[in-house]
Tab-separated table of N, CA and C in Angstrom:
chain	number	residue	atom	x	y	z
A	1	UNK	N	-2.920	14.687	-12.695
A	1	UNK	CA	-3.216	13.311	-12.361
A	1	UNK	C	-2.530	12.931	-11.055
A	2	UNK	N	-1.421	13.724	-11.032
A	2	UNK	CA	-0.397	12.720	-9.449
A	2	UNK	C	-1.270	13.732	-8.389
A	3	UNK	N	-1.786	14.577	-8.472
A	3	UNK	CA	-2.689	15.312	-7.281
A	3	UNK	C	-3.913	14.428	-7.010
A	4	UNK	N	-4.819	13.958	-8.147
A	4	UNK	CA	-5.597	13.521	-8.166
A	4	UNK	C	-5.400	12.076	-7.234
A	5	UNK	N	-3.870	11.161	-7.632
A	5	UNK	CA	-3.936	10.017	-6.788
A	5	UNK	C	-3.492	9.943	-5.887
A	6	UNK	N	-2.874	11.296	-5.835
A	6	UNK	CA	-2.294	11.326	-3.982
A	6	UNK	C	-3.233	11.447	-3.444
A	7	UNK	N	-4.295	12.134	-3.453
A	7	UNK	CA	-5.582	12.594	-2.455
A	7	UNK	C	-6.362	11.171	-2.677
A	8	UNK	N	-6.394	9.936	-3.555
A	8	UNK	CA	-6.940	8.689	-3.037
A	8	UNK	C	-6.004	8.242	-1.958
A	9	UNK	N	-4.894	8.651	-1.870
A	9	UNK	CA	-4.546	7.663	-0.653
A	9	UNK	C	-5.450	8.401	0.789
A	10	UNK	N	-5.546	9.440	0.683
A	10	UNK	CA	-6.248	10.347	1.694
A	10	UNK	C	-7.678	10.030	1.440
A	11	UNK	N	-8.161	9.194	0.792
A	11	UNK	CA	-9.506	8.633	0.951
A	11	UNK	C	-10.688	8.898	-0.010
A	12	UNK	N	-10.294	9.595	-0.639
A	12	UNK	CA	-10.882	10.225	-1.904
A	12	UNK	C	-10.652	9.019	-2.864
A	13	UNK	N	-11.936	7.479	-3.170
A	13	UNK	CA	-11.791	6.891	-4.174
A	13	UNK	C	-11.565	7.162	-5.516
A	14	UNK	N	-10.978	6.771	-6.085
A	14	UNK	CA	-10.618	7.122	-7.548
A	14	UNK	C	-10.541	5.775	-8.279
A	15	UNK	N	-11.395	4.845	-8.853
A	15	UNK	CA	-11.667	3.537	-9.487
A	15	UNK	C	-10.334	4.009	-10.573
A	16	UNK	N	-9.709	2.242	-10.977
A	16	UNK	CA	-8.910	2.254	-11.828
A	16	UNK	C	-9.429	2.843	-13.270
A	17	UNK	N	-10.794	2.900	-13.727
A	17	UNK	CA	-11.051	3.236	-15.091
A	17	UNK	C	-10.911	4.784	-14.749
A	18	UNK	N	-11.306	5.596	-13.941
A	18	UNK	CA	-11.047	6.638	-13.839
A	18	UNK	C	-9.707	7.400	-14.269
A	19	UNK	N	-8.576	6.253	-13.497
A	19	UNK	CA	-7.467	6.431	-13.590
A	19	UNK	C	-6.926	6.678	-14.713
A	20	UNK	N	-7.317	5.516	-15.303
A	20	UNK	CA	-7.039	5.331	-16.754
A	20	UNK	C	-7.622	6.841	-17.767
A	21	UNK	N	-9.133	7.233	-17.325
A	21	UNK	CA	-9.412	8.000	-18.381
A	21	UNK	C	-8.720	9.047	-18.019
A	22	UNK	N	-8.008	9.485	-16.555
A	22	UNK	CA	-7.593	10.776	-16.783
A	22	UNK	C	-6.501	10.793	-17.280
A	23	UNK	N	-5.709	9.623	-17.309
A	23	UNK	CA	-4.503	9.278	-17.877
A	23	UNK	C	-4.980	9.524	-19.569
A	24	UNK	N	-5.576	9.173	-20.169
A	24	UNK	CA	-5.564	9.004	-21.543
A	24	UNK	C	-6.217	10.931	-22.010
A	25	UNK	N	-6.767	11.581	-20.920
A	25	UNK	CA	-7.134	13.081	-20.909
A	25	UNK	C	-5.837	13.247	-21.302
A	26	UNK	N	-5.155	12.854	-20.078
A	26	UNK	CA	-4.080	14.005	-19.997
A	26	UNK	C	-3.210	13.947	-21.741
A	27	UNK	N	-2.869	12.872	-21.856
A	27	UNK	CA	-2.380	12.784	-23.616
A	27	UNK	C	-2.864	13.222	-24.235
A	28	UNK	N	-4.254	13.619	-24.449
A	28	UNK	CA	-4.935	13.882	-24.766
A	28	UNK	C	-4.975	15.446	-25.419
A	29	UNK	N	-4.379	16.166	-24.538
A	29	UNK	CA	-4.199	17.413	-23.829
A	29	UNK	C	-3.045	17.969	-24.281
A	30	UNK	N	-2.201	17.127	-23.767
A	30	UNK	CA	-0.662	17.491	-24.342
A	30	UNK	C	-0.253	16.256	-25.632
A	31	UNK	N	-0.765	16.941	-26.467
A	31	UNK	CA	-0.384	16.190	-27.810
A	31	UNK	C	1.668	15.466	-27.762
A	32	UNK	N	2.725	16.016	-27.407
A	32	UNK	CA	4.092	15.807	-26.947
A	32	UNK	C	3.507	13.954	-26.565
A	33	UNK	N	2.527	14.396	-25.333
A	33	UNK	CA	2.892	13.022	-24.775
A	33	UNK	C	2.088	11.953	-25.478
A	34	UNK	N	2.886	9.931	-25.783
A	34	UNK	CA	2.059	9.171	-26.419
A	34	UNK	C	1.130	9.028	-25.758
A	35	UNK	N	0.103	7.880	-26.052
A	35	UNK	CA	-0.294	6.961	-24.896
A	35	UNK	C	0.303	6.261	-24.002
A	36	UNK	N	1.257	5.399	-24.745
A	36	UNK	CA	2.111	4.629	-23.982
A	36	UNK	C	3.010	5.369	-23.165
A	37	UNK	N	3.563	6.483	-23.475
A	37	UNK	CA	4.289	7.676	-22.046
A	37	UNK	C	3.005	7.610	-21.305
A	38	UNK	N	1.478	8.027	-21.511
A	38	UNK	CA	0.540	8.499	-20.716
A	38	UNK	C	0.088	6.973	-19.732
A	39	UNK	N	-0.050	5.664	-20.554
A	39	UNK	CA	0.306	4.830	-19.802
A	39	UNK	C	1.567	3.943	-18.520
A	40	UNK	N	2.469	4.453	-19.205
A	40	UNK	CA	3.334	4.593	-18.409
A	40	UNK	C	3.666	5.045	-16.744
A	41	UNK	N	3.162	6.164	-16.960
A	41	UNK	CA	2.741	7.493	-16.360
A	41	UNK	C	2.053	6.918	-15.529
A	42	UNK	N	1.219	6.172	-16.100
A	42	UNK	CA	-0.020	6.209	-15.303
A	42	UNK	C	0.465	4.345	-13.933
A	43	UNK	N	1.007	3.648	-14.800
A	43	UNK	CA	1.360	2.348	-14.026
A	43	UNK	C	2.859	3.004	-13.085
A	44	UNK	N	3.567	4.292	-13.514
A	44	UNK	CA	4.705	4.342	-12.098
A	44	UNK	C	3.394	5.180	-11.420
A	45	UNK	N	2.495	6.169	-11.118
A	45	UNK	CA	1.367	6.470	-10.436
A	45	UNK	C	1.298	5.324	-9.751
A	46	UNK	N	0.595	4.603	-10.226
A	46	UNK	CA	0.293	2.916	-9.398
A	46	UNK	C	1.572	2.493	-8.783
A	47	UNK	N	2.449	2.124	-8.583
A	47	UNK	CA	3.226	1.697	-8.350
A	47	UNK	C	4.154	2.552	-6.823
A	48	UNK	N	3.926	3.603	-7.467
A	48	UNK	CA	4.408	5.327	-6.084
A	48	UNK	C	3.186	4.717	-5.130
A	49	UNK	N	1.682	4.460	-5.239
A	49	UNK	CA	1.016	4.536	-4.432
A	49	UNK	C	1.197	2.933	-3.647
A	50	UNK	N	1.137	2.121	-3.940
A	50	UNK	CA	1.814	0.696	-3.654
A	50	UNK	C	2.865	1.107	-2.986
A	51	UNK	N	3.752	1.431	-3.316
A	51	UNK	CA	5.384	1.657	-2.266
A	51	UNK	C	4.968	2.534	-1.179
A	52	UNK	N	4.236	3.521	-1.363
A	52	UNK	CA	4.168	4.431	-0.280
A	52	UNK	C	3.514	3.671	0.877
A	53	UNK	N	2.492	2.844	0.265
A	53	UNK	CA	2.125	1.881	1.689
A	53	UNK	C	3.274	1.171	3.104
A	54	UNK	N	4.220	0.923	2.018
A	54	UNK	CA	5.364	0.570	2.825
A	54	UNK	C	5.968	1.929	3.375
A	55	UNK	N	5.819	2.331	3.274
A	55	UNK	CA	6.445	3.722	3.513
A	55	UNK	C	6.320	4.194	5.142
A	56	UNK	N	5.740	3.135	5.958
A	56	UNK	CA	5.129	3.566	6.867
A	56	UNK	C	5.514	2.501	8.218
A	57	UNK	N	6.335	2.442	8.980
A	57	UNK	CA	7.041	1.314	9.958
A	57	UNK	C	5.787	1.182	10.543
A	58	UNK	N	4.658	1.452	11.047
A	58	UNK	CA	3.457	1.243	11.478
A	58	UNK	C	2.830	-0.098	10.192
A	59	UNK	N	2.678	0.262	9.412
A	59	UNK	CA	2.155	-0.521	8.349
A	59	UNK	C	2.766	-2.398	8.295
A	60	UNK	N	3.939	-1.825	8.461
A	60	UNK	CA	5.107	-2.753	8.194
A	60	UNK	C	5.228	-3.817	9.670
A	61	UNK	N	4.776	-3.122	10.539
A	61	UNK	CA	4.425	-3.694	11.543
A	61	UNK	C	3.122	-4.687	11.854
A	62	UNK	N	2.288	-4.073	11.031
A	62	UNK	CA	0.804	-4.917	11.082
A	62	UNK	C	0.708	-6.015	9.468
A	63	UNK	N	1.729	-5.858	8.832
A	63	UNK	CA	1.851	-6.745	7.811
A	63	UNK	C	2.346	-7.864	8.400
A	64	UNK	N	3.420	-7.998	9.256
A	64	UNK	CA	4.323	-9.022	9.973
A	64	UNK	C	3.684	-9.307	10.750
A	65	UNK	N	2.948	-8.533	11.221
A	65	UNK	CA	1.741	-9.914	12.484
A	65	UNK	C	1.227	-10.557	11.486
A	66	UNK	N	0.323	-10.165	10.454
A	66	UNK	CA	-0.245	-10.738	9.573
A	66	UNK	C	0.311	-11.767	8.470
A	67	UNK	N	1.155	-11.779	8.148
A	67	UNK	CA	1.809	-12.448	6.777
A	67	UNK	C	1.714	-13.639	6.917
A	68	UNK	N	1.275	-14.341	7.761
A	68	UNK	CA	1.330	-15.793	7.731
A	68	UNK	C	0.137	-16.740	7.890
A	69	UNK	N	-0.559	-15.455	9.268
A	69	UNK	CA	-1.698	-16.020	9.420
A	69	UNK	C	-2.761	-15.158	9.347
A	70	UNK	N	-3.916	-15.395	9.461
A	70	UNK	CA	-4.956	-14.174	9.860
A	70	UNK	C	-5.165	-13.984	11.421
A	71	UNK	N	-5.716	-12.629	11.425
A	71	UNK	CA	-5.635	-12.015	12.475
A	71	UNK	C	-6.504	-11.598	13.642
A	72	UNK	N	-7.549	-11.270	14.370
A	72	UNK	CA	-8.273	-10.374	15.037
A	72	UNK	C	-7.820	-8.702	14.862
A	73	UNK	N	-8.021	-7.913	14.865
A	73	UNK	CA	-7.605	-7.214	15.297
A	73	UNK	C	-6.652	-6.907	16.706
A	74	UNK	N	-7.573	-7.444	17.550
A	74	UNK	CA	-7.078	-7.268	19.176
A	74	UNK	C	-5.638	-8.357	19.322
A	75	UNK	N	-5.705	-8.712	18.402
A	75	UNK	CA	-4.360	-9.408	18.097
A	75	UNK	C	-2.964	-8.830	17.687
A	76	UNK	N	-3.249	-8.503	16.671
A	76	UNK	CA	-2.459	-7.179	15.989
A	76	UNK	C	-2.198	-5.917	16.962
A	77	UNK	N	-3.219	-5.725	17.660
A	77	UNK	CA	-2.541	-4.341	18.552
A	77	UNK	C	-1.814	-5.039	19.567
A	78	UNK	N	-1.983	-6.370	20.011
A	78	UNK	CA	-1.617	-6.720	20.873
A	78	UNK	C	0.393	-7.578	20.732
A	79	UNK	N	0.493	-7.615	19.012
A	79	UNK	CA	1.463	-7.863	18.563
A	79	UNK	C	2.824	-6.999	18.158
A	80	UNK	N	1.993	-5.603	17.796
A	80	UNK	CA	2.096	-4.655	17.503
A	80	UNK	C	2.608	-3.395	18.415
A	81	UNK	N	1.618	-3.544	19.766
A	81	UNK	CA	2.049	-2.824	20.565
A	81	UNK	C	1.622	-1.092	20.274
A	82	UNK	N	0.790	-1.054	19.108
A	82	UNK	CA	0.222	0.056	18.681
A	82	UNK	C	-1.469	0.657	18.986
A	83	UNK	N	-1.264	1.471	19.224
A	83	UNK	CA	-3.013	1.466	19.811
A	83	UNK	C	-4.045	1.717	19.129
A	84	UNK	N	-4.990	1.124	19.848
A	84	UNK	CA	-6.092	0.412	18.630
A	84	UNK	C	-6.403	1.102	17.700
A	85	UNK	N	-6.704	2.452	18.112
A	85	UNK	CA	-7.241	3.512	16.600
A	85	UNK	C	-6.123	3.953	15.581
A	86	UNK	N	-4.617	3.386	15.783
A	86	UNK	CA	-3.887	3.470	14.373
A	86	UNK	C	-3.935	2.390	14.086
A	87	UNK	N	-4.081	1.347	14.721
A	87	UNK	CA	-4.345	-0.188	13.814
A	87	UNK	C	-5.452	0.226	13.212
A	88	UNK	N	-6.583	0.160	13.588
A	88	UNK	CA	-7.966	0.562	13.325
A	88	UNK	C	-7.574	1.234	11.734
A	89	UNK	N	-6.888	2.567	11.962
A	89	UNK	CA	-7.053	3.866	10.745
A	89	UNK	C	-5.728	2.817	9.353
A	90	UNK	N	-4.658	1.986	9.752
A	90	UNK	CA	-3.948	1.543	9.027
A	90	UNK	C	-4.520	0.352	8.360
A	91	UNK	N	-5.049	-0.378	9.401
A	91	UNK	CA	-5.690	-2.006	8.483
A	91	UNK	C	-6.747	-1.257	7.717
A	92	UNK	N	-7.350	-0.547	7.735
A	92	UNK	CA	-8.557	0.451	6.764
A	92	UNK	C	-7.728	0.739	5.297
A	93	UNK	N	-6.701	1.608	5.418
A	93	UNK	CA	-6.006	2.043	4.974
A	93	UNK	C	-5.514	0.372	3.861
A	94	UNK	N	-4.901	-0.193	4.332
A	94	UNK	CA	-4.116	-1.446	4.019
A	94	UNK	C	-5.671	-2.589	2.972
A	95	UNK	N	-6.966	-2.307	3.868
A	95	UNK	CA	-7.763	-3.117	2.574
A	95	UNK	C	-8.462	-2.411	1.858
A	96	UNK	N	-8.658	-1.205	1.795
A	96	UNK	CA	-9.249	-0.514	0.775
A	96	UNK	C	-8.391	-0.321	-0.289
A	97	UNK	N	-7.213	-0.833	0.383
A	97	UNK	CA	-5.895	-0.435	-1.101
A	97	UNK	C	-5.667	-1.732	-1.785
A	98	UNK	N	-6.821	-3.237	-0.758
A	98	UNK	CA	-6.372	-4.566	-1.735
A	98	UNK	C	-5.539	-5.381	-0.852
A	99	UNK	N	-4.379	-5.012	-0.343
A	99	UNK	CA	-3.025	-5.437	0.097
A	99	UNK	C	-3.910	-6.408	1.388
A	100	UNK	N	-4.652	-6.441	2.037
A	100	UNK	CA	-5.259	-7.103	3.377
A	100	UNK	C	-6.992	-7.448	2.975
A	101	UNK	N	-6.898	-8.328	3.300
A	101	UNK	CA	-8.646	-9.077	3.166
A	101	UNK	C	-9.508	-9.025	4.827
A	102	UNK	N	-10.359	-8.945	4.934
A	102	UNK	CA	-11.367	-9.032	6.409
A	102	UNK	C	-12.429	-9.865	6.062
A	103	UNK	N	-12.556	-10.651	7.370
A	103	UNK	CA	-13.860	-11.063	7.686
A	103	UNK	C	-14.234	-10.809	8.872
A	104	UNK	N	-15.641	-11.107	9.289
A	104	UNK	CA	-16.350	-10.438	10.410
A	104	UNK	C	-16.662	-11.969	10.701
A	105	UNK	N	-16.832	-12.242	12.235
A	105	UNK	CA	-16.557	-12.966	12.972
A	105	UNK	C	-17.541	-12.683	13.928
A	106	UNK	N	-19.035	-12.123	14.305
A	106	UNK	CA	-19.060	-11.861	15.565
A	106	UNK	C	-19.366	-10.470	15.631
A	107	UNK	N	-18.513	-10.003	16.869
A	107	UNK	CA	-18.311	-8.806	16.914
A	107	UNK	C	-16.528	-8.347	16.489
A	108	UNK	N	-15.671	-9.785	15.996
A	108	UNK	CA	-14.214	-9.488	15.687
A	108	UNK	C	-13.960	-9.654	14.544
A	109	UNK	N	-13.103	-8.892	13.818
A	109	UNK	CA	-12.694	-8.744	12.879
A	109	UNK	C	-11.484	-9.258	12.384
A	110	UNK	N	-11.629	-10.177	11.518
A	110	UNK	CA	-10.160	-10.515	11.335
A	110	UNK	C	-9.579	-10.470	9.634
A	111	UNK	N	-8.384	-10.054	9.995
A	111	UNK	CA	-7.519	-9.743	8.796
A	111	UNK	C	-6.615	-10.528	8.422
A	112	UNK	N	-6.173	-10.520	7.089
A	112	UNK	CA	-5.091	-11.557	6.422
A	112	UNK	C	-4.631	-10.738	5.006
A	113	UNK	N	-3.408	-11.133	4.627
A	113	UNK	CA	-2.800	-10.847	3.357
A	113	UNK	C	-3.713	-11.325	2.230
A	114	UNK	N	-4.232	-10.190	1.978
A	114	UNK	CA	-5.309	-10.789	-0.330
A	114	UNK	C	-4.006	-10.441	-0.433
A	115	UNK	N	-2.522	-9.660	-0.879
A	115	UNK	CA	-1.892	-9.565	-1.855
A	115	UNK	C	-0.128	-10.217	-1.490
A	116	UNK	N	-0.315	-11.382	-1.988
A	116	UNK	CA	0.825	-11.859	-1.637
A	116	UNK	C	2.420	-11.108	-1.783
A	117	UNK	N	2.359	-10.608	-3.185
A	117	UNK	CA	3.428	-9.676	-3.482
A	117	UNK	C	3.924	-8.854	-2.176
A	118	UNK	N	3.538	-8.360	-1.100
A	118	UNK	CA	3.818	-7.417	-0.373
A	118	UNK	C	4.345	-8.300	0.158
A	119	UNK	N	3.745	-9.114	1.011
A	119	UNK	CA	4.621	-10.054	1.836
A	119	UNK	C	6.148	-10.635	1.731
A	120	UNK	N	6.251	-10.707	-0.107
A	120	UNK	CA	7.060	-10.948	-1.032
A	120	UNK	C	8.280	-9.978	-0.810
A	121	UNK	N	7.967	-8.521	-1.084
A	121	UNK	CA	8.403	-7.500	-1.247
A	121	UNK	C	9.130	-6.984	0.120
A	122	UNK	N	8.279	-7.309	1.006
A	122	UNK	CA	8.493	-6.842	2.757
A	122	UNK	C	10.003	-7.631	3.073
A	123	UNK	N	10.005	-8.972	2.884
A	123	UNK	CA	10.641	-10.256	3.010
A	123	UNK	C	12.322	-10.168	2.554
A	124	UNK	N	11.764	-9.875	0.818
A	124	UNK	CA	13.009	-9.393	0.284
A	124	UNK	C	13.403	-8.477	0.798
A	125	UNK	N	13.397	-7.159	0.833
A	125	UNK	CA	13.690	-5.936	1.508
A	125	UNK	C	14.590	-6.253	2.871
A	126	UNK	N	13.517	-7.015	3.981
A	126	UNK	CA	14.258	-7.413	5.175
A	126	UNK	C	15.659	-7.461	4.501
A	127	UNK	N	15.637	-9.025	4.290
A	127	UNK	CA	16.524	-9.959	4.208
A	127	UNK	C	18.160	-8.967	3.266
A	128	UNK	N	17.631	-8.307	2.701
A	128	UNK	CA	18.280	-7.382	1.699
A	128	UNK	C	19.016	-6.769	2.757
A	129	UNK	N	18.100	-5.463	3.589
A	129	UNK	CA	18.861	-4.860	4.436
A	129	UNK	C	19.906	-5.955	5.775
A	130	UNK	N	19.246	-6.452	6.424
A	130	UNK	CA	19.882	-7.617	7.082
A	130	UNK	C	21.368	-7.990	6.958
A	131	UNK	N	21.465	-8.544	5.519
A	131	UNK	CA	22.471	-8.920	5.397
A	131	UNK	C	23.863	-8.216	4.211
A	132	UNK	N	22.968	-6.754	4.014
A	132	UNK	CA	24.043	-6.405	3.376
A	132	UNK	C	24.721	-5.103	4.397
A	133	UNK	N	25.581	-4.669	4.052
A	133	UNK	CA	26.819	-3.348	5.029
A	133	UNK	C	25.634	-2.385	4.706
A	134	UNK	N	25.349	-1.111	5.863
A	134	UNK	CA	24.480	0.201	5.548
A	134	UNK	C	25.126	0.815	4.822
A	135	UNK	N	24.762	1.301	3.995
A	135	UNK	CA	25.172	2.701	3.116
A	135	UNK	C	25.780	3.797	3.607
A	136	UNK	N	26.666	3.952	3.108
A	136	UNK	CA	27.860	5.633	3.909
A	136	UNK	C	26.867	6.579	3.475
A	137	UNK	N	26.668	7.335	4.092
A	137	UNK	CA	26.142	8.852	3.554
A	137	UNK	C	26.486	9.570	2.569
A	138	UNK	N	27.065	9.978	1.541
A	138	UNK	CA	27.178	10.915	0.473
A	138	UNK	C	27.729	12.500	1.069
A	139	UNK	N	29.487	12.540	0.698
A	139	UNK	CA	29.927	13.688	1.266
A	139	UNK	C	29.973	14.121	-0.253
A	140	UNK	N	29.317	15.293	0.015
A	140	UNK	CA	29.318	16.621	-1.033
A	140	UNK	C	30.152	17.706	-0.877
């Protein structure tokens, strides 16, 4: 199953019922595991793929142009400072996963936050790192 949803982030759709049935296979399969482990399982899956979005200072960059208002595109690269075909390949990336909404305008495209939580999440995080001491490294 975690092969299966890593390769949706690589573009390979995989609908949530899908998710679900391979999740309930896999219990299925291995009698050990419940449902509720196989559910489980299946919502930190969801959750790895959600974080990994952040995972990406490019991403994190075109969220913060965005978080407040909506966008153009030619806006965002122009906020961003990133060139157009990774905005292009990331805002793709960012609404097929939900997290960003589009409308067409014309010939411009403009983007905005559908998922407030991120904005939420981005915010806290800042503010988290910001104002607390960095972490010592770990001598072994």
């Amino acid at each position: 199953m975690s092969k299966q949803l890593s390769t949706n982030l690589m573009g390979d759709h995989m609908s949530e019922s899908d998710c679900r049935a391979s999740s309930a296979t896999s219990a299925a399969f291995q009698p050990w595991v419940s449902q509720d482990q196989a559910d489980i399982e299946f919502i930190l899956e969801r959750a790895s793929r959600y974080f990994s979005l952040l995972a990406e200072p490019a991403r994190l960059r075109i969220l913060q142009a965005v978080c407040d208002k909506e966008c153009s595109v030619q806006e965002i690269v122009g906020q961003t400072s990133l060139p157009q075909p990774n905005v292009s390949r990331h805002l793709s990336l960012l609404f097929n996963a939900g997290v960003l909404s589009r409308r067409r305008e014309g010939t411009f495209v403009f983007y905005k936050v559908s998922d407030p939580l991120v904005t939420q999440l981005c915010r806290t995080v800042c503010v988290h790192l910001a104002t607390s001491e960095p972490a010592k490294p770990m001598v072994v």
